PDB file of C-alpha atoms in Angstrom:
ATOM      1  CA  MET A   1      10.707 -18.036-103.003  1.00 47.00           C
ATOM      2  CA  SER A   2       9.862 -20.882-100.660  1.00 54.00           C
ATOM      3  CA  MET A   3      11.471 -21.312 -97.240  1.00 62.00           C
ATOM      4  CA  SER A   4      12.045 -24.811 -95.946  1.00 70.00           C
ATOM      5  CA  VAL A   5      12.971 -25.630 -92.376  1.00 68.00           C
ATOM      6  CA  SER A   6      15.168 -28.569 -91.890  1.00 78.00           C
ATOM      7  CA  LYS A   7      14.548 -31.255 -89.381  1.00 77.00           C
ATOM      8  CA  LYS A   8      17.624 -30.251 -87.498  1.00 77.00           C
ATOM      9  CA  ASP A   9      16.425 -26.621 -87.110  1.00 76.00           C
ATOM     10  CA  LEU A  10      13.076 -27.816 -86.012  1.00 78.00           C
ATOM     11  CA  LEU A  11      14.579 -29.922 -83.258  1.00 80.00           C
ATOM     12  CA  LEU A  12      16.650 -26.975 -82.157  1.00 81.00           C
ATOM     13  CA  LEU A  13      13.584 -24.756 -82.034  1.00 80.00           C
ATOM     14  CA  LEU A  14      11.680 -27.331 -80.034  1.00 82.00           C
ATOM     15  CA  GLY A  15      14.622 -27.698 -77.662  1.00 81.00           C
ATOM     16  CA  LEU A  16      14.758 -23.912 -77.149  1.00 83.00           C
ATOM     17  CA  CYS A  17      11.032 -23.809 -76.425  1.00 86.00           C
ATOM     18  CA  GLY A  18      11.482 -26.630 -73.932  1.00 83.00           C
ATOM     19  CA  VAL A  19      14.251 -24.716 -72.173  1.00 83.00           C
ATOM     20  CA  LEU A  20      12.095 -21.568 -71.990  1.00 86.00           C
ATOM     21  CA  ALA A  21       9.179 -23.517 -70.643  1.00 85.00           C
ATOM     22  CA  ALA A  22      11.419 -25.136 -67.971  1.00 84.00           C
ATOM     23  CA  ALA A  23      12.816 -21.749 -66.960  1.00 84.00           C
ATOM     24  CA  LEU A  24       9.293 -20.319 -66.714  1.00 84.00           C
ATOM     25  CA  VAL A  25       8.130 -23.227 -64.609  1.00 82.00           C
ATOM     26  CA  TYR A  26      11.183 -23.004 -62.341  1.00 82.00           C
ATOM     27  CA  PHE A  27      11.025 -19.247 -61.747  1.00 83.00           C
ATOM     28  CA  PHE A  28       7.258 -18.727 -61.611  1.00 83.00           C
ATOM     29  CA  VAL A  29       6.026 -22.053 -60.278  1.00 82.00           C
ATOM     30  CA  TYR A  30       8.645 -24.192 -58.500  1.00 82.00           C
ATOM     31  CA  GLN A  31      10.580 -21.384 -56.787  1.00 82.00           C
ATOM     32  CA  PRO A  32       7.576 -19.612 -55.212  1.00 85.00           C
ATOM     33  CA  PHE A  33       6.288 -22.990 -54.149  1.00 84.00           C
ATOM     34  CA  MET A  34       9.535 -23.884 -52.519  1.00 85.00           C
ATOM     35  CA  GLN A  35       9.674 -20.486 -50.745  1.00 85.00           C
ATOM     36  CA  LYS A  36       6.178 -20.993 -49.504  1.00 87.00           C
ATOM     37  CA  SER A  37       7.078 -24.478 -48.399  1.00 86.00           C
ATOM     38  CA  ASP A  38      10.072 -23.229 -46.489  1.00 85.00           C
ATOM     39  CA  ALA A  39       7.896 -20.568 -44.811  1.00 88.00           C
ATOM     40  CA  LEU A  40       5.344 -23.130 -43.820  1.00 88.00           C
ATOM     41  CA  GLU A  41       8.123 -25.414 -42.458  1.00 87.00           C
ATOM     42  CA  THR A  42       9.523 -22.535 -40.384  1.00 88.00           C
ATOM     43  CA  GLU A  43       6.041 -21.693 -39.081  1.00 88.00           C
ATOM     44  CA  ASN A  44       5.378 -25.325 -38.287  1.00 90.00           C
ATOM     45  CA  ASN A  45       8.539 -25.529 -36.314  1.00 89.00           C
ATOM     46  CA  SER A  46       7.672 -22.425 -34.277  1.00 89.00           C
ATOM     47  CA  LEU A  47       4.164 -23.682 -33.714  1.00 90.00           C
ATOM     48  CA  SER A  48       5.591 -27.006 -32.580  1.00 91.00           C
ATOM     49  CA  VAL A  49       7.683 -25.267 -29.975  1.00 90.00           C
ATOM     50  CA  ARG A  50       4.672 -23.253 -28.884  1.00 90.00           C
ATOM     51  CA  ILE A  51       2.506 -26.327 -28.666  1.00 92.00           C
ATOM     52  CA  ALA A  52       5.134 -28.057 -26.527  1.00 91.00           C
ATOM     53  CA  GLU A  53       5.195 -24.997 -24.166  1.00 91.00           C
ATOM     54  CA  LEU A  54       1.374 -25.018 -23.936  1.00 91.00           C
ATOM     55  CA  GLU A  55       1.305 -28.760 -23.257  1.00 92.00           C
ATOM     56  CA  ALA A  56       3.836 -28.226 -20.461  1.00 91.00           C
ATOM     57  CA  MET A  57       1.798 -25.400 -19.068  1.00 89.00           C
ATOM     58  CA  GLU A  58      -1.344 -27.428 -19.321  1.00 91.00           C
ATOM     59  CA  ALA A  59       0.312 -30.199 -17.440  1.00 91.00           C
ATOM     60  CA  LYS A  60       1.087 -27.677 -14.543  1.00 90.00           C
ATOM     61  CA  ARG A  61      -2.223 -25.752 -14.855  1.00 91.00           C
ATOM     62  CA  GLU A  62      -3.478 -26.541 -11.387  1.00 92.00           C
ATOM     63  CA  GLU A  63      -0.101 -25.666  -9.891  1.00 93.00           C
ATOM     64  CA  TYR A  64      -0.056 -22.357 -11.594  1.00 91.00           C
ATOM     65  CA  ILE A  65      -3.666 -21.544 -10.533  1.00 93.00           C
ATOM     66  CA  THR A  66      -2.843 -22.467  -6.878  1.00 93.00           C
ATOM     67  CA  GLU A  67       0.341 -20.346  -6.886  1.00 94.00           C
ATOM     68  CA  THR A  68      -1.492 -17.438  -8.485  1.00 93.00           C
ATOM     69  CA  GLU A  69      -4.210 -17.464  -5.915  1.00 94.00           C
ATOM     70  CA  ASP A  70      -1.685 -17.736  -3.095  1.00 94.00           C
ATOM     71  CA  MET A  71       0.220 -14.790  -4.559  1.00 94.00           C
ATOM     72  CA  ASN A  72      -2.958 -12.731  -4.755  1.00 90.00           C
ATOM     73  CA  ARG A  73      -3.726 -13.458  -1.223  1.00 92.00           C
ATOM     74  CA  GLN A  74      -0.249 -12.340  -0.210  1.00 91.00           C
ATOM     75  CA  ILE A  75      -0.547  -9.131  -2.155  1.00 87.00           C
ATOM     76  CA  ALA A  76      -3.956  -8.511  -0.655  1.00 87.00           C
ATOM     77  CA  SER A  77      -2.609  -9.045   2.837  1.00 88.00           C
ATOM     78  CA  VAL A  78       0.091  -6.416   2.195  1.00 87.00           C
ATOM     79  CA  TYR A  79      -2.459  -3.948   0.766  1.00 87.00           C
ATOM     80  CA  ASN A  80      -4.678  -4.615   3.799  1.00 87.00           C
ATOM     81  CA  LEU A  81      -1.997  -3.286   6.106  1.00 87.00           C
ATOM     82  CA  PHE A  82      -2.375   0.213   4.688  1.00 90.00           C
ATOM     83  CA  PRO A  83      -5.271   2.393   5.770  1.00 90.00           C
ATOM     84  CA  SER A  84      -7.350   3.991   3.005  1.00 88.00           C
ATOM     85  CA  ASN A  85      -6.675   7.542   4.143  1.00 90.00           C
ATOM     86  CA  VAL A  86      -4.714   9.579   6.692  1.00 91.00           C
ATOM     87  CA  MET A  87      -6.379  12.823   7.842  1.00 91.00           C
ATOM     88  CA  ALA A  88      -5.143  15.640  10.099  1.00 90.00           C
ATOM     89  CA  GLU A  89      -6.972  14.156  13.024  1.00 90.00           C
ATOM     90  CA  ASP A  90      -4.974  10.972  12.661  1.00 91.00           C
ATOM     91  CA  ALA A  91      -1.703  12.911  13.017  1.00 91.00           C
ATOM     92  CA  ILE A  92      -3.115  14.789  16.057  1.00 91.00           C
ATOM     93  CA  TYR A  93      -4.291  11.502  17.636  1.00 89.00           C
ATOM     94  CA  LEU A  94      -0.842  10.045  17.134  1.00 90.00           C
ATOM     95  CA  ALA A  95       0.704  12.924  19.047  1.00 90.00           C
ATOM     96  CA  ILE A  96      -1.972  12.642  21.789  1.00 88.00           C
ATOM     97  CA  TYR A  97      -1.434   8.897  22.167  1.00 87.00           C
ATOM     98  CA  GLU A  98       2.335   9.249  22.275  1.00 88.00           C
ATOM     99  CA  GLU A  99       1.945  11.979  24.855  1.00 86.00           C
ATOM    100  CA  SER A 100       0.186   9.544  27.187  1.00 84.00           C
ATOM    101  CA  LEU A 101       2.288   6.495  26.308  1.00 84.00           C
ATOM    102  CA  ALA A 102       5.872   7.767  26.472  1.00 81.00           C
ATOM    103  CA  PRO A 103       5.018   9.981  28.372  1.00 83.00           C
ATOM    104  CA  LEU A 104       6.138  13.164  26.605  1.00 85.00           C
ATOM    105  CA  GLN A 105       5.133  16.831  26.356  1.00 88.00           C
ATOM    106  CA  VAL A 106       4.167  17.855  22.837  1.00 89.00           C
ATOM    107  CA  ASN A 107       5.251  21.405  22.075  1.00 90.00           C
ATOM    108  CA  GLY A 108       4.047  21.570  18.487  1.00 90.00           C
ATOM    109  CA  ILE A 109       2.812  19.496  15.518  1.00 91.00           C
ATOM    110  CA  THR A 110       3.516  20.280  11.888  1.00 92.00           C
ATOM    111  CA  ILE A 111       1.369  18.557   9.293  1.00 92.00           C
ATOM    112  CA  GLU A 112       2.940  18.876   5.876  1.00 92.00           C
ATOM    113  CA  PRO A 113       1.274  18.470   2.437  1.00 92.00           C
ATOM    114  CA  GLN A 114       0.774  14.846   1.395  1.00 89.00           C
ATOM    115  CA  GLU A 115       3.157  13.315  -1.125  1.00 90.00           C
ATOM    116  CA  VAL A 116       2.463  10.691  -3.858  1.00 91.00           C
ATOM    117  CA  GLN A 117       4.860   7.777  -3.527  1.00 89.00           C
ATOM    118  CA  TYR A 118       3.479   5.347  -6.148  1.00 86.00           C
ATOM    119  CA  GLN A 119       0.540   5.334  -8.515  1.00 84.00           C
ATOM    120  CA  SER A 120      -0.576   2.329 -10.518  1.00 77.00           C
ATOM    121  CA  GLY A 121      -2.922   2.147 -13.580  1.00 63.00           C
ATOM    122  CA  GLY A 122      -0.375   3.536 -16.113  1.00 50.00           C
ATOM    123  CA  ASN A 123      -0.213   7.092 -14.715  1.00 48.00           C
ATOM    124  CA  GLU A 124       2.961   6.828 -12.623  1.00 44.00           C
ATOM    125  CA  ASP A 125       5.934   8.933 -13.358  1.00 46.00           C
ATOM    126  CA  THR A 126       9.011   7.225 -14.776  1.00 41.00           C
ATOM    127  CA  GLU A 127      11.290   9.311 -12.445  1.00 45.00           C
ATOM    128  CA  GLY A 128      11.849   7.867  -9.079  1.00 44.00           C
ATOM    129  CA  THR A 129      10.273   4.537  -9.800  1.00 46.00           C
ATOM    130  CA  GLU A 130      13.064   2.628  -8.049  1.00 52.00           C
ATOM    131  CA  GLU A 131      12.655   4.745  -4.914  1.00 49.00           C
ATOM    132  CA  LYS A 132       8.836   4.152  -4.928  1.00 45.00           C
ATOM    133  CA  GLU A 133       9.263   0.352  -5.375  1.00 50.00           C
ATOM    134  CA  ASP A 134      11.835   0.370  -2.508  1.00 54.00           C
ATOM    135  CA  ALA A 135       9.263   2.079  -0.275  1.00 48.00           C
ATOM    136  CA  ILE A 136       6.761  -0.561  -1.083  1.00 48.00           C
ATOM    137  CA  ASP A 137       9.242  -3.340  -0.604  1.00 52.00           C
ATOM    138  CA  LYS A 138      10.055  -1.968   2.819  1.00 50.00           C
ATOM    139  CA  ALA A 139       6.427  -1.846   3.734  1.00 46.00           C
ATOM    140  CA  LYS A 140       6.092  -5.528   2.684  1.00 46.00           C
ATOM    141  CA  SER A 141       9.158  -6.552   4.677  1.00 51.00           C
ATOM    142  CA  ASP A 142       7.580  -5.057   7.798  1.00 50.00           C
ATOM    143  CA  ALA A 143       4.334  -6.975   7.336  1.00 46.00           C
ATOM    144  CA  PRO A 144       5.186  -9.851   9.793  1.00 45.00           C
ATOM    145  CA  ALA A 145       5.972  -7.408  12.546  1.00 47.00           C
ATOM    146  CA  ASP A 146       2.724  -5.595  11.957  1.00 46.00           C
ATOM    147  CA  GLN A 147       0.750  -8.868  12.053  1.00 48.00           C
ATOM    148  CA  ALA A 148       2.462  -9.758  15.354  1.00 46.00           C
ATOM    149  CA  ALA A 149       1.486  -6.312  16.716  1.00 45.00           C
ATOM    150  CA  LEU A 150      -2.087  -6.846  15.631  1.00 45.00           C
ATOM    151  CA  GLU A 151      -2.202 -10.200  17.303  1.00 48.00           C
ATOM    152  CA  ALA A 152      -0.611  -8.816  20.506  1.00 42.00           C
ATOM    153  CA  ASP A 153      -3.189  -6.050  20.629  1.00 44.00           C
ATOM    154  CA  ALA A 154      -6.002  -8.622  20.092  1.00 43.00           C
ATOM    155  CA  GLU A 155      -4.694 -10.708  23.013  1.00 45.00           C
ATOM    156  CA  LEU A 156      -4.813  -7.673  25.309  1.00 38.00           C
ATOM    157  CA  GLU A 157      -8.322  -6.829  24.130  1.00 41.00           C
ATOM    158  CA  GLY A 158      -9.585 -10.367  24.319  1.00 42.00           C
ATOM    159  CA  THR A 159     -10.280 -10.666  20.593  1.00 39.00           C
ATOM    160  CA  ALA A 160      -8.949 -12.958  17.901  1.00 44.00           C
ATOM    161  CA  VAL A 161      -7.330 -11.909  14.598  1.00 43.00           C
ATOM    162  CA  ASP A 162      -8.378 -14.027  11.611  1.00 48.00           C
ATOM    163  CA  SER A 163      -5.685 -13.204   9.072  1.00 46.00           C
ATOM    164  CA  ASP A 164      -7.013 -15.567   6.404  1.00 51.00           C
ATOM    165  CA  ALA A 165     -10.478 -13.997   6.544  1.00 49.00           C
ATOM    166  CA  ASP A 166      -8.985 -10.469   6.446  1.00 54.00           C
ATOM    167  CA  ASP A 167      -6.825 -11.438   3.427  1.00 50.00           C
ATOM    168  CA  GLU A 168      -9.784 -12.875   1.497  1.00 56.00           C
ATOM    169  CA  ALA A 169     -11.880  -9.774   2.333  1.00 54.00           C
ATOM    170  CA  ALA A 170      -9.063  -7.519   1.189  1.00 52.00           C
ATOM    171  CA  GLU A 171      -8.583  -9.516  -2.006  1.00 53.00           C
ATOM    172  CA  ASP A 172     -12.304  -9.103  -2.834  1.00 55.00           C
ATOM    173  CA  ARG A 173     -12.094  -5.347  -2.140  1.00 53.00           C
ATOM    174  CA  ILE A 174      -9.017  -4.900  -4.374  1.00 51.00           C
ATOM    175  CA  THR A 175     -10.588  -6.989  -7.177  1.00 49.00           C
ATOM    176  CA  ASP A 176     -13.770  -4.853  -7.056  1.00 49.00           C
ATOM    177  CA  ALA A 177     -11.807  -1.543  -6.831  1.00 48.00           C
ATOM    178  CA  GLY A 178      -9.455  -2.368  -9.732  1.00 48.00           C
ATOM    179  CA  ALA A 179      -5.816  -1.666 -10.340  1.00 59.00           C
ATOM    180  CA  ASN A 180      -5.923   2.151  -9.999  1.00 77.00           C
ATOM    181  CA  MET A 181      -4.333   2.473  -6.603  1.00 85.00           C
ATOM    182  CA  ALA A 182      -2.044   5.175  -5.251  1.00 90.00           C
ATOM    183  CA  LEU A 183       0.332   5.173  -2.324  1.00 91.00           C
ATOM    184  CA  TYR A 184       0.505   8.432  -0.337  1.00 93.00           C
ATOM    185  CA  ASN A 185       2.759   9.674   2.389  1.00 93.00           C
ATOM    186  CA  GLN A 186       1.598  12.154   5.086  1.00 93.00           C
ATOM    187  CA  PRO A 187       4.716  13.724   6.761  1.00 94.00           C
ATOM    188  CA  VAL A 188       4.203  14.817  10.340  1.00 94.00           C
ATOM    189  CA  THR A 189       6.791  16.584  12.555  1.00 94.00           C
ATOM    190  CA  ILE A 190       6.272  16.477  16.297  1.00 93.00           C
ATOM    191  CA  SER A 191       8.260  18.776  18.630  1.00 93.00           C
ATOM    192  CA  TYR A 192       8.546  17.255  22.105  1.00 90.00           C
ATOM    193  CA  GLU A 193      10.216  17.151  25.544  1.00 91.00           C
ATOM    194  CA  LEU A 194      10.646  13.775  27.143  1.00 90.00           C
ATOM    195  CA  SER A 195      13.027  11.397  28.861  1.00 91.00           C
ATOM    196  CA  TYR A 196      15.306   8.916  27.236  1.00 91.00           C
ATOM    197  CA  ASP A 197      13.070   5.969  28.111  1.00 91.00           C
ATOM    198  CA  GLY A 198      10.167   7.845  26.777  1.00 90.00           C
ATOM    199  CA  LEU A 199      11.896   8.411  23.486  1.00 92.00           C
ATOM    200  CA  LYS A 200      12.565   4.680  23.144  1.00 92.00           C
ATOM    201  CA  ARG A 201       8.881   3.893  23.890  1.00 91.00           C
ATOM    202  CA  CYS A 202       7.835   6.505  21.402  1.00 91.00           C
ATOM    203  CA  ILE A 203       9.979   5.101  18.611  1.00 92.00           C
ATOM    204  CA  ASN A 204       8.948   1.503  19.458  1.00 92.00           C
ATOM    205  CA  TYR A 205       5.262   2.400  19.218  1.00 91.00           C
ATOM    206  CA  ILE A 206       5.704   3.885  15.766  1.00 91.00           C
ATOM    207  CA  CYS A 207       7.753   0.995  14.470  1.00 89.00           C
ATOM    208  CA  THR A 208       5.232  -1.617  15.747  1.00 89.00           C
ATOM    209  CA  ASN A 209       2.102   0.345  14.893  1.00 88.00           C
ATOM    210  CA  PRO A 210      -0.475  -1.685  12.841  1.00 86.00           C
ATOM    211  CA  ASN A 211      -0.851   1.254  10.459  1.00 86.00           C
ATOM    212  CA  ARG A 212       1.958   1.979   8.088  1.00 88.00           C
ATOM    213  CA  MET A 213       4.231   4.609   9.453  1.00 91.00           C
ATOM    214  CA  THR A 214       7.970   5.099   9.717  1.00 92.00           C
ATOM    215  CA  VAL A 215      10.447   7.407  11.548  1.00 93.00           C
ATOM    216  CA  GLU A 216      12.316   9.361   8.997  1.00 92.00           C
ATOM    217  CA  SER A 217      14.473  11.496  11.367  1.00 93.00           C
ATOM    218  CA  VAL A 218      14.917  12.143  15.089  1.00 93.00           C
ATOM    219  CA  ALA A 219      16.632  15.107  16.697  1.00 92.00           C
ATOM    220  CA  ALA A 220      17.108  15.364  20.515  1.00 91.00           C
ATOM    221  CA  ALA A 221      19.176  17.556  22.800  1.00 93.00           C
ATOM    222  CA  TYR A 222      19.844  17.003  26.461  1.00 91.00           C
ATOM    223  CA  ASP A 223      18.843  19.694  28.893  1.00 88.00           C
ATOM    224  CA  ASN A 224      21.231  19.742  31.914  1.00 89.00           C
ATOM    225  CA  THR A 225      18.645  21.758  33.988  1.00 86.00           C
ATOM    226  CA  SER A 226      15.676  19.471  33.697  1.00 84.00           C
ATOM    227  CA  GLY A 227      17.430  16.223  32.708  1.00 86.00           C
ATOM    228  CA  MET A 228      15.062  15.814  29.732  1.00 90.00           C
ATOM    229  CA  LEU A 229      15.455  15.530  26.007  1.00 92.00           C
ATOM    230  CA  SER A 230      13.982  18.141  23.741  1.00 91.00           C
ATOM    231  CA  GLY A 231      13.789  17.991  19.949  1.00 92.00           C
ATOM    232  CA  ASN A 232      11.532  16.810  17.083  1.00 93.00           C
ATOM    233  CA  MET A 233      10.704  13.672  15.212  1.00 93.00           C
ATOM    234  CA  ARG A 234       9.519  13.467  11.562  1.00 94.00           C
ATOM    235  CA  VAL A 235       7.075  10.609  10.967  1.00 94.00           C
ATOM    236  CA  ASN A 236       5.825   9.341   7.650  1.00 94.00           C
ATOM    237  CA  MET A 237       2.277   7.995   7.753  1.00 94.00           C
ATOM    238  CA  TYR A 238       1.390   5.993   4.607  1.00 94.00           C
ATOM    239  CA  TYR A 239      -1.993   5.186   3.216  1.00 93.00           C
ATOM    240  CA  LEU A 240      -3.304   3.420   0.062  1.00 91.00           C
ATOM    241  CA  THR A 241      -6.253   4.696  -1.954  1.00 89.00           C
ATOM    242  CA  GLY A 242      -8.278   2.571  -4.411  1.00 84.00           C
ATOM    243  CA  ASN A 243      -8.195  -0.595  -2.262  1.00 78.00           C
ATOM    244  CA  GLY A 244     -11.863  -0.461  -1.379  1.00 80.00           C
ATOM    245  CA  LYS A 245     -11.100  -0.234   2.311  1.00 83.00           C
ATOM    246  CA  PRO A 246     -13.320   2.236   4.330  1.00 87.00           C
ATOM    247  CA  TYR A 247     -11.708   4.972   6.270  1.00 87.00           C
ATOM    248  CA  THR A 248     -11.876   4.610  10.029  1.00 85.00           C
ATOM    249  CA  PRO A 249     -11.478   7.915  11.938  1.00 86.00           C
ATOM    250  CA  PRO A 250      -9.647   7.902  15.264  1.00 85.00           C
ATOM    251  CA  ASP A 251     -11.594   7.588  18.502  1.00 81.00           C
ATOM    252  CA  PHE A 252     -11.210  10.662  20.652  1.00 78.00           C
ATOM    253  CA  SER A 253     -13.798   9.508  23.265  1.00 77.00           C
ATOM    254  CA  ASN A 254     -11.043   8.870  25.853  1.00 74.00           C
ATOM    255  CA  VAL A 255      -9.205  12.124  25.232  1.00 69.00           C
ATOM    256  CA  LEU A 256      -9.691  14.796  27.867  1.00 67.00           C
ATOM    257  CA  ILE A 257     -10.828  18.017  26.130  1.00 64.00           C
ATOM    258  CA  GLY A 258     -11.897  20.111  29.129  1.00 60.00           C
ATOM    259  CA  ASN A 259     -15.325  21.526  29.945  1.00 59.00           C
ATOM    260  CA  THR A 260     -18.131  21.021  27.504  1.00 62.00           C
ATOM    261  CA  ASN A 261     -19.392  24.589  27.979  1.00 61.00           C
ATOM    262  CA  LEU A 262     -16.897  27.213  29.027  1.00 58.00           C
ATOM    263  CA  PHE A 263     -19.680  29.663  29.693  1.00 67.00           C
ATOM    264  CA  GLY A 264     -21.848  27.520  31.946  1.00 61.00           C
ATOM    265  CA  SER A 265     -22.858  28.250  35.538  1.00 61.00           C
ATOM    266  CA  ILE A 266     -20.104  27.806  38.154  1.00 54.00           C
ATOM    267  CA  VAL A 267     -20.132  27.885  41.948  1.00 54.00           C
ATOM    268  CA  LEU A 268     -17.417  29.830  43.592  1.00 50.00           C
ATOM    269  CA  PRO A 269     -15.712  28.403  46.771  1.00 53.00           C
ATOM    270  CA  GLU A 270     -16.953  31.395  48.761  1.00 52.00           C
ATOM    271  CA  THR A 271     -20.550  30.740  47.806  1.00 45.00           C
ATOM    272  CA  GLN A 272     -20.225  27.119  48.835  1.00 44.00           C
ATOM    273  CA  SER A 273     -18.816  28.140  52.249  1.00 48.00           C
ATOM    274  CA  ASP A 274     -21.533  30.669  52.738  1.00 50.00           C
ATOM    275  CA  SER A 275     -24.260  28.173  51.864  1.00 49.00           C
ATOM    276  CA  GLY A 276     -22.642  25.746  54.311  1.00 52.00           C
ATOM    277  CA  GLU A 277     -22.744  28.234  57.170  1.00 53.00           C
ATOM    278  CA  ASP A 278     -26.419  29.079  56.470  1.00 55.00           C
ATOM    279  CA  ALA A 279     -27.258  25.369  56.570  1.00 52.00           C
ATOM    280  CA  GLU A 280     -25.359  24.984  59.795  1.00 56.00           C
ATOM    281  CA  GLU A 281     -27.246  27.916  61.382  1.00 57.00           C
ATOM    282  CA  GLU A 282     -30.569  26.508  60.242  1.00 55.00           C
ATOM    283  CA  ASN A 283     -29.630  23.214  61.894  1.00 56.00           C
ATOM    284  CA  THR A 284     -28.720  25.002  65.110  1.00 55.00           C
ATOM    285  CA  ASP A 285     -32.072  26.874  65.242  1.00 56.00           C
ATOM    286  CA  ALA A 286     -33.925  23.678  64.680  1.00 51.00           C
ATOM    287  CA  ASN A 287     -32.165  22.016  67.511  1.00 53.00           C
ATOM    288  CA  GLU A 288     -32.912  24.915  69.876  1.00 53.00           C
ATOM    289  CA  GLN A 289     -36.624  24.781  69.036  1.00 52.00           C
ATOM    290  CA  MET A 290     -36.689  21.076  69.818  1.00 49.00           C
TER     291      MET A 290
END
């Protein structure tokens, strides 16, 4: 039995094969190509936007570099206001200086444990971050007053303050030390007895001190008998570690500390009078012999 395919069936078969080939080309060639083309177009659009941003930044490159350097100098100038450490002798020296400046009588000093206010380098706690940043912002806002205090002290001492040189030196120290810096607070409570004018001088000295310190609280009660104020003051002394700034201990050379040796030889007043009488008698005998 022989099978014969008509010309019409052959044409239908060829048409079916053509449709299948077209479907295969569309789904496996054309559609993936179009998807890739759309992806490339989207990527090109995003790259075009990025190129435009980079071109705009390149046009302002020198301006950005200048502003960055200026900001680094400003940051370094703020960091330079903080001492690198606060020891117990610094708190004692503060009380001694206030005692002679106000003047006031210090009845007691309480040096409390140090507190971490802010720590950089990725190790800071998430809790209380806003309070720590507020403390740093407050320290920055007081920077002009501290610079004025430094210049006033320099005028009294006959020296000049080169703020630009100090800022550049501080910037170099901070760059060398890195970003692992920590801000600490040393709370100190001073119990005192002083006059009202002395209290104002005491607070003014702390607020205008070149080192970073603030008055947290003041308590004072009036004594009707002596006419003086008695109470206590809590002072926060701040310092910044990791800024490469060397620690400068306080100078106690002008502080009266009493006798160097309590067990040294002393001359009693009676002995001095006796020796004076003996010398007078010897002078009298010599005159008589003459």
